[in-house]
């Protein structure tokens, strides 16, 4: 508490408060009540796209990283190729290729069009989710490759020497340490993933960015929706950072503090 | 001073580990050129030799951390089944055999993301499916034995090298192994920490545990071993009871080696 009472901090805080007050009183927010429900829906869509694509992408990244770090070349080569292609092409392009490519390919097959999945596959969000998932998998596959390699060989050897089965070594020794070693990186990558989500607005998925564009088109108010959008993304980024800090703190201490 | 193992008991006890015709090459480099070793129950076999003599490789071939290029390994009368390329043929068998051989490494190799206690009970609980309370009791009494009862809930990074190595020994003991394999257990330790680890190993030897000990500690080898092997250039140059090997070395290479290590 005392830290906050220093003069320069107080002045900065006052400037911040003044800025917020000025924005609140001098800018136009009368559109807010009308669009608030739509914005809430948009935020919700952004959040679940982010959460699902990160979780699914991570689930793919683990085998991708493992294959590259320790797999035979028949697994390592395709994994490396996948990561290279995903990382080497713009996400926007991947989203469009999936949406306009797969999306126009599927209807040509009657058995797909008649299947129970069709009501889902004819919407845009599955392609958005797929593209975001593959993108996250591509980047994190590379991160996990390094992560698996960063675990000291001796610890895996000790597990082998004690007669641990290979799968147990992976799930109980190798993977936990690999993930822990790259937690700070993963936190940053998740924030980047969040900032990539507005791209799905280009294939008609109405997430928070799309809502803000809609407000601008309807009302010709430019700055206010964008400002609010920035605040929403910053809040989400803050939550992600806090979440990863919490995970890091609750985990085992692998080195003495301050070293 | 040193009590030489009585020769008759050496052959009377059942066989614990037998290595025959062990060869190992890394690419063009042949590290082991046909080594034989027999450890009966209760034997403490010290393996000495210069760096590059193949002593660590030999130890690591016993539990197949390294795949022998030729030769057979027999643990408690049970030969390890091998494929034609030398690798262990039966995963279940080699896992079971590894569980019966407690290995202690030069670099301790404790799992850094687990507390000392969790390191000890990891395999007993999660692989052998022993009741957690039972394994924890055993682990705590082992930690007390190696003088680490108060470190049970610490992470390895907070322990000194000597403490980590004692924890690693306790981890191996927690498996209730039939024999122990020590791979230069004090070589990575600061000089002042060597003594505490040797004291633990000495106590294990005194209680009649079967051990194979690769070491650079000549005085210690002479004191605890019942049998000493001197490896040179991938072959057993000389072996016998410690008093004879250290007191009256026959081969020029061993004489020179003992002079050089002082």
XYZ file of C-alpha atoms in Angstrom:
521
model
C 0.000 0.000 0.000
C 2.765 2.389 0.952
C 4.291 1.882 -2.515
C 1.296 3.614 -4.038
C 1.652 6.748 -1.967
C 4.744 8.072 -3.730
C 4.174 11.427 -5.503
C 4.902 10.274 -9.043
C 2.559 7.315 -8.674
C -0.237 9.498 -7.332
C 0.157 11.913 -10.232
C 0.102 9.113 -12.778
C -2.994 7.605 -11.174
C -4.733 10.993 -11.236
C -3.906 11.433 -14.916
C -5.341 7.986 -15.585
C -8.531 8.712 -13.710
C -8.889 12.045 -15.518
C -8.467 10.329 -18.861
C -11.143 7.783 -18.074
C -13.499 10.487 -16.817
C -12.897 12.558 -19.915
C -13.616 9.570 -22.152
C -16.750 8.743 -20.206
C -18.175 12.270 -20.261
C -16.933 13.768 -23.500
C -17.333 10.805 -25.855
C -20.488 9.248 -27.202
C -21.642 6.141 -25.358
C -25.377 6.387 -25.983
C -25.145 3.412 -28.378
C -23.893 1.184 -25.583
C -27.195 -0.039 -24.054
C -28.509 -1.082 -27.447
C -25.413 -3.042 -28.394
C -24.433 -4.364 -24.966
C -26.138 -7.767 -25.368
C -24.486 -8.229 -28.757
C -21.116 -7.276 -27.293
C -21.527 -9.751 -24.447
C -22.251 -12.441 -27.003
C -19.223 -11.360 -29.002
C -16.956 -11.498 -25.981
C -18.282 -14.923 -25.135
C -17.587 -16.117 -28.693
C -14.053 -14.711 -28.596
C -13.418 -16.396 -25.250
C -14.585 -19.842 -26.212
C -12.820 -19.714 -29.566
C -9.644 -18.808 -27.689
C -10.047 -21.408 -24.948
C -11.080 -24.278 -27.228
C -8.487 -23.560 -29.923
C -5.723 -23.234 -27.291
C -6.657 -26.474 -25.544
C -7.133 -28.466 -28.744
C -4.046 -26.871 -30.275
C -1.994 -27.787 -27.223
C -3.287 -31.353 -27.383
C -1.957 -31.490 -30.950
C 1.243 -29.647 -30.103
C 2.351 -32.248 -27.565
C 2.578 -35.148 -30.059
C 3.957 -32.734 -32.685
C 6.729 -31.645 -30.330
C 7.403 -35.157 -29.093
C 7.651 -36.502 -32.635
C 10.204 -33.836 -33.525
C 12.196 -34.158 -30.305
C 12.356 -37.920 -30.006
C 10.375 -39.596 -32.757
C 11.615 -41.676 -35.684
C 12.011 -39.686 -38.865
C 8.747 -41.007 -40.348
C 6.964 -39.105 -37.567
C 9.458 -36.279 -37.105
C 9.540 -35.226 -40.763
C 5.757 -34.759 -41.207
C 5.562 -33.001 -37.832
C 8.339 -30.618 -38.829
C 6.712 -30.054 -42.222
C 3.369 -29.240 -40.574
C 4.933 -26.758 -38.165
C 6.940 -25.124 -40.949
C 3.940 -24.702 -43.240
C 1.685 -23.363 -40.476
C 4.316 -20.958 -39.207
C 5.296 -19.917 -42.699
C 1.867 -18.820 -43.936
C -0.429 -16.059 -42.673
C -3.246 -17.174 -40.406
C -5.655 -15.117 -42.488
C -4.767 -17.239 -45.497
C -5.238 -20.455 -43.521
C -8.659 -19.329 -42.330
C -9.749 -18.496 -45.861
C -8.321 -21.656 -47.350
C -10.204 -23.765 -44.841
C -13.417 -21.814 -45.045
C -13.605 -21.289 -48.793
C -11.723 -24.495 -49.611
C -13.166 -27.122 -47.313
C -16.350 -25.135 -46.943
C -17.067 -25.324 -50.645
C -15.725 -28.856 -51.027
C -17.993 -30.432 -48.421
C -21.356 -29.566 -50.048
C -20.297 -31.446 -53.163
C -20.511 -34.728 -51.283
C -24.135 -35.772 -50.744
C -23.243 -38.022 -47.816
C -21.760 -35.072 -45.976
C -24.679 -32.831 -46.812
C -27.119 -35.444 -45.582
C -25.184 -36.298 -42.422
C -26.134 -35.098 -38.951
C -22.998 -32.970 -38.884
C -24.103 -30.825 -41.800
C -26.001 -28.238 -39.734
C -22.711 -27.616 -37.955
C -20.422 -27.847 -40.978
C -22.426 -25.315 -42.944
C -21.688 -22.673 -40.341
C -18.522 -20.626 -40.262
C -17.307 -21.255 -36.727
C -16.051 -24.840 -37.224
C -13.614 -23.567 -39.867
C -12.575 -20.685 -37.628
C -11.977 -23.049 -34.723
C -10.083 -25.497 -36.940
C -7.848 -22.799 -38.390
C -7.081 -21.291 -34.974
C -6.415 -24.759 -33.540
C -4.039 -25.754 -36.330
C -2.247 -22.439 -36.065
C -1.758 -22.775 -32.311
C -0.647 -26.390 -32.792
C 1.924 -25.310 -35.349
C 3.513 -22.684 -33.149
C 3.265 -24.631 -29.911
C 4.504 -27.822 -31.599
C 7.750 -25.979 -32.156
C 7.749 -24.692 -28.566
C 7.106 -28.205 -27.233
C 9.931 -29.610 -29.356
C 12.329 -27.403 -27.444
C 10.493 -28.090 -24.198
C 10.904 -31.848 -24.482
C 14.575 -31.411 -25.311
C 15.078 -29.134 -22.320
C 14.350 -31.892 -19.795
C 17.690 -33.319 -18.622
C 18.349 -36.749 -20.110
C 19.535 -38.052 -16.767
C 16.094 -37.686 -15.236
C 14.547 -39.765 -17.994
C 17.340 -42.273 -17.619
C 16.660 -42.541 -13.890
C 13.029 -43.291 -14.689
C 14.057 -45.958 -17.185
C 16.546 -47.447 -14.734
C 13.763 -47.818 -12.184
C 11.666 -49.826 -14.596
C 9.079 -47.189 -15.447
C 7.087 -48.013 -18.577
C 7.598 -45.583 -21.434
C 4.123 -44.070 -21.308
C 4.456 -43.463 -17.558
C 7.816 -41.753 -18.101
C 6.160 -39.480 -20.649
C 3.097 -38.592 -18.596
C 4.676 -38.383 -15.151
C 8.253 -37.198 -15.698
C 8.861 -35.879 -19.190
C 5.704 -33.970 -20.106
C 5.149 -32.233 -16.722
C 8.690 -30.890 -16.712
C 8.607 -29.951 -20.389
C 5.385 -27.964 -19.982
C 6.618 -26.336 -16.797
C 9.809 -25.203 -18.494
C 7.851 -23.347 -21.181
C 4.949 -21.978 -19.110
C 6.087 -18.339 -19.488
C 6.332 -18.839 -23.257
C 2.929 -20.522 -23.401
C 1.369 -17.595 -21.532
C 2.707 -15.160 -24.109
C 1.657 -17.401 -26.981
C -1.880 -17.595 -25.605
C -2.061 -13.802 -25.557
C -0.878 -13.795 -29.179
C -3.534 -16.384 -29.983
C -6.169 -14.106 -28.430
C -4.992 -11.246 -30.585
C -5.294 -13.484 -33.651
C -8.972 -14.216 -33.061
C -10.333 -11.054 -34.794
C -9.236 -12.574 -38.101
C -12.162 -14.985 -37.965
C -14.481 -12.009 -38.358
C -13.511 -12.134 -42.031
C -15.419 -15.391 -42.436
C -18.580 -14.079 -40.755
C -17.935 -15.319 -37.234
C -19.399 -12.588 -35.062
C -16.956 -12.282 -32.188
C -16.168 -9.095 -30.286
C -14.222 -7.420 -33.080
C -17.037 -8.077 -35.540
C -19.512 -6.548 -33.096
C -17.429 -3.404 -32.802
C -17.266 -3.113 -36.604
C -20.997 -3.557 -36.726
C -21.468 -0.678 -34.285
C -19.287 1.525 -36.452
C -21.216 0.643 -39.601
C -24.591 1.176 -37.956
C -23.857 4.398 -36.081
C -20.843 5.933 -37.844
C -19.225 6.281 -34.425
C -15.585 5.363 -34.945
C -13.405 5.790 -31.889
C -15.644 4.757 -29.041
C -16.289 1.157 -30.159
C -12.599 0.722 -30.972
C -11.614 2.106 -27.586
C -13.961 -0.262 -25.833
C -12.623 -3.096 -27.985
C -9.100 -2.298 -26.868
C -10.212 -2.338 -23.235
C -11.888 -5.732 -23.690
C -8.776 -7.273 -25.262
C -6.560 -5.786 -22.571
C -8.791 -7.228 -19.867
C -8.672 -10.655 -21.519
C -4.896 -10.455 -21.881
C -4.652 -9.513 -18.210
C -6.734 -12.520 -17.249
C -4.516 -14.824 -19.315
C -1.371 -13.405 -17.729
C -2.836 -13.795 -14.231
C -3.923 -17.354 -14.989
C -0.447 -18.378 -16.127
C 1.224 -16.614 -13.185
C -1.078 -18.531 -10.875
C -0.238 -21.842 -12.537
C 3.476 -21.052 -12.269
C 3.183 -20.114 -8.618
C 1.167 -23.145 -7.539
C 3.496 -25.616 -9.218
C 6.646 -27.125 -7.742
C 9.588 -24.828 -7.130
C 12.265 -26.183 -9.374
C 14.885 -23.701 -8.282
C 15.514 -21.707 -5.131
C 13.978 -18.256 -5.200
C 16.260 -15.442 -6.270
C 18.648 -17.653 -8.153
C 42.879 -53.653 8.910
C 40.389 -54.274 6.134
C 38.284 -57.363 6.425
C 38.746 -59.396 3.261
C 35.630 -61.293 2.281
C 36.010 -64.928 3.204
C 36.601 -66.657 -0.092
C 34.287 -69.653 0.443
C 31.157 -67.569 1.068
C 31.672 -65.797 -2.216
C 30.787 -68.814 -4.253
C 28.324 -70.354 -1.812
C 25.639 -67.663 -1.979
C 23.197 -67.722 -4.904
C 24.097 -65.749 -7.977
C 22.667 -62.219 -8.180
C 24.221 -60.820 -11.345
C 26.185 -62.593 -14.034
C 27.692 -60.869 -17.046
C 29.293 -63.004 -19.719
C 31.256 -61.991 -22.792
C 30.025 -58.414 -22.655
C 31.053 -56.284 -25.594
C 29.931 -52.776 -26.416
C 30.827 -50.525 -29.301
C 29.850 -46.936 -29.924
C 30.231 -46.709 -33.669
C 33.781 -47.690 -34.511
C 34.901 -47.323 -30.888
C 34.896 -50.599 -28.991
C 34.527 -49.687 -25.320
C 34.085 -53.192 -23.888
C 35.904 -56.107 -25.447
C 34.509 -59.097 -23.612
C 33.955 -58.634 -19.890
C 32.767 -61.291 -17.441
C 31.470 -60.597 -13.980
C 29.670 -62.645 -11.373
C 28.144 -61.137 -8.265
C 26.755 -63.485 -5.634
C 24.281 -62.283 -3.061
C 26.035 -60.148 -0.476
C 28.992 -59.368 -2.713
C 30.282 -55.840 -2.914
C 32.153 -55.579 -6.181
C 34.173 -52.443 -6.745
C 34.994 -51.630 -10.343
C 37.989 -49.357 -10.792
C 39.906 -48.103 -13.783
C 40.907 -44.975 -15.627
C 38.445 -42.799 -17.503
C 37.432 -44.418 -20.758
C 38.183 -47.882 -19.433
C 34.530 -48.859 -19.893
C 33.537 -49.287 -16.274
C 30.445 -47.054 -16.399
C 29.412 -48.549 -19.718
C 29.636 -52.020 -18.204
C 27.403 -50.985 -15.331
C 24.894 -49.394 -17.688
C 24.770 -52.541 -19.802
C 23.671 -54.584 -16.781
C 20.250 -52.905 -16.682
C 20.223 -52.242 -20.429
C 20.493 -48.470 -20.222
C 23.053 -49.262 -22.892
C 22.399 -52.062 -25.340
C 25.201 -54.618 -25.288
C 26.765 -55.304 -28.676
C 27.371 -58.888 -27.586
C 27.174 -60.951 -24.436
C 24.476 -61.940 -22.004
C 23.222 -60.587 -18.703
C 21.662 -62.904 -16.142
C 19.883 -61.456 -13.123
C 19.126 -63.847 -10.243
C 19.407 -66.797 -12.604
C 17.113 -65.238 -15.212
C 18.769 -64.367 -18.507
C 17.619 -61.083 -20.074
C 15.976 -62.061 -23.343
C 17.535 -60.175 -26.244
C 16.677 -59.578 -29.858
C 19.320 -60.395 -32.461
C 20.436 -56.745 -32.370
C 21.068 -57.023 -28.632
C 18.157 -54.917 -27.371
C 15.944 -56.289 -24.646
C 13.283 -58.405 -26.336
C 10.681 -58.385 -23.601
C 9.744 -54.937 -22.332
C 7.909 -56.345 -19.326
C 10.867 -58.493 -18.366
C 13.425 -55.712 -18.584
C 11.162 -53.350 -16.650
C 10.755 -55.960 -13.912
C 14.509 -56.579 -13.819
C 15.252 -52.854 -13.677
C 12.864 -52.583 -10.741
C 14.985 -55.150 -8.907
C 18.251 -53.276 -9.569
C 18.542 -49.964 -7.743
C 20.742 -47.613 -9.722
C 22.486 -44.541 -8.362
C 23.928 -42.058 -10.852
C 26.861 -39.716 -10.774
C 24.510 -36.755 -11.364
C 21.847 -37.921 -8.832
C 19.088 -37.486 -11.429
C 16.348 -36.749 -8.944
C 13.137 -35.573 -10.592
C 13.232 -31.845 -10.022
C 9.459 -31.308 -10.273
C 8.745 -33.623 -7.359
C 9.538 -33.336 -3.675
C 12.083 -35.711 -2.188
C 9.301 -37.859 -0.741
C 7.451 -37.947 -4.061
C 10.679 -38.971 -5.773
C 10.885 -41.950 -3.439
C 7.299 -43.142 -3.743
C 6.811 -42.334 -7.442
C 7.566 -45.770 -8.851
C 6.335 -47.854 -5.875
C 2.948 -46.090 -5.953
C 2.417 -45.245 -9.614
C 4.078 -48.209 -11.297
C 4.035 -51.020 -8.731
C 0.657 -49.859 -7.348
C 1.630 -50.259 -3.710
C -0.650 -48.555 -1.170
C 0.466 -44.946 -0.810
C 0.497 -45.010 3.001
C 2.698 -48.077 3.044
C 5.155 -46.639 0.514
C 5.223 -43.328 2.373
C 6.032 -45.062 5.658
C 8.871 -46.962 4.037
C 10.118 -43.812 2.298
C 10.100 -41.798 5.520
C 12.074 -44.421 7.421
C 14.576 -44.630 4.551
C 14.931 -40.851 4.542
C 15.528 -40.976 8.277
C 18.220 -43.592 7.683
C 20.089 -41.396 5.213
C 19.596 -38.382 7.490
C 17.066 -36.517 5.356
C 13.841 -36.883 7.340
C 13.500 -33.103 7.538
C 13.915 -32.726 3.761
C 11.057 -35.032 2.753
C 8.923 -32.168 1.485
C 11.706 -30.121 -0.084
C 12.332 -29.962 -3.793
C 15.693 -31.342 -4.958
C 16.921 -27.908 -6.062
C 17.004 -26.850 -2.405
C 19.332 -29.694 -1.392
C 23.118 -29.828 -1.478
C 24.775 -32.322 -3.786
C 25.449 -34.710 -0.947
C 21.863 -34.497 0.227
C 20.599 -35.060 -3.308
C 22.766 -38.133 -3.690
C 21.597 -39.533 -0.355
C 18.012 -38.909 -1.484
C 18.771 -40.696 -4.734
C 20.123 -43.673 -2.812
C 16.973 -43.693 -0.677
C 14.896 -43.547 -3.858
C 16.664 -46.640 -5.175
C 16.253 -48.411 -1.825
C 12.545 -47.598 -1.734
C 12.135 -50.064 -4.599
C 13.473 -52.787 -2.261
C 15.987 -53.834 -4.906
C 17.824 -57.156 -4.894
C 21.059 -55.437 -5.879
C 22.397 -51.900 -6.146
C 24.379 -50.399 -9.005
C 26.434 -47.322 -8.153
C 27.812 -45.323 -11.083
C 30.535 -43.101 -9.613
C 28.194 -41.846 -6.876
C 30.631 -39.313 -5.434
C 32.368 -38.033 -8.572
C 30.104 -34.998 -8.977
C 30.307 -33.969 -5.329
C 32.348 -31.280 -3.650
C 35.116 -32.924 -1.612
C 33.548 -32.046 1.730
C 30.288 -33.764 0.735
C 31.832 -37.064 -0.330
C 32.065 -38.439 3.191
C 28.349 -38.294 3.981
C 27.480 -40.267 0.845
C 30.202 -42.845 1.398
C 28.927 -43.333 4.953
C 25.510 -44.297 3.591
C 27.010 -46.694 1.051
C 29.272 -48.175 3.723
C 26.239 -48.870 5.918
C 24.511 -50.603 3.005
C 27.561 -52.769 2.404
C 27.698 -53.639 6.083
C 24.136 -54.955 6.038
C 25.083 -57.416 3.329
C 23.538 -55.797 0.279
C 24.645 -56.941 -3.128
C 26.315 -54.013 -4.816
C 28.359 -53.185 -7.851
C 30.198 -49.963 -7.279
C 31.998 -48.055 -9.999
C 34.213 -45.629 -8.144
C 37.305 -43.479 -8.085
C 37.520 -43.656 -4.287
C 40.305 -46.219 -3.918
C 40.508 -46.138 -0.147
C 36.772 -46.630 0.073
C 36.823 -49.470 -2.474
C 39.510 -51.241 -0.500
C 37.541 -50.813 2.678
C 34.051 -51.952 1.629
C 34.559 -54.212 -1.383
C 34.625 -57.979 -1.173
C 35.977 -58.160 -4.700
C 37.709 -55.618 -6.904
C 37.848 -55.513 -10.698
C 40.348 -53.353 -12.543
C 39.216 -52.500 -16.056
C 41.635 -51.248 -18.656
C 41.005 -50.765 -22.349
C 37.651 -52.542 -22.215
C 38.965 -55.708 -20.567
C 39.313 -56.969 -17.015
C 43.016 -56.472 -16.511
C 43.100 -57.833 -12.999
C 40.625 -58.846 -10.309
C 40.604 -60.333 -6.866
C 40.145 -59.557 -3.189
C 40.873 -55.909 -2.341
C 43.921 -56.621 -0.203
C 45.642 -58.440 -3.011
C 44.704 -55.940 -5.707
C 45.653 -52.879 -3.740
C 48.408 -54.527 -1.666
C 50.151 -56.559 -4.291
C 49.029 -55.550 -7.794
C 50.399 -57.904 -10.421
C 49.882 -56.207 -13.786
C 52.003 -53.200 -14.712
C 48.910 -51.254 -15.771
C 47.266 -51.640 -12.369
C 50.521 -50.726 -10.645
C 50.759 -47.630 -12.761
C 47.063 -46.787 -12.229
C 47.357 -47.082 -8.454
C 50.463 -44.901 -8.487
C 48.724 -42.257 -10.563
C 45.626 -42.050 -8.320
C 47.922 -41.833 -5.334
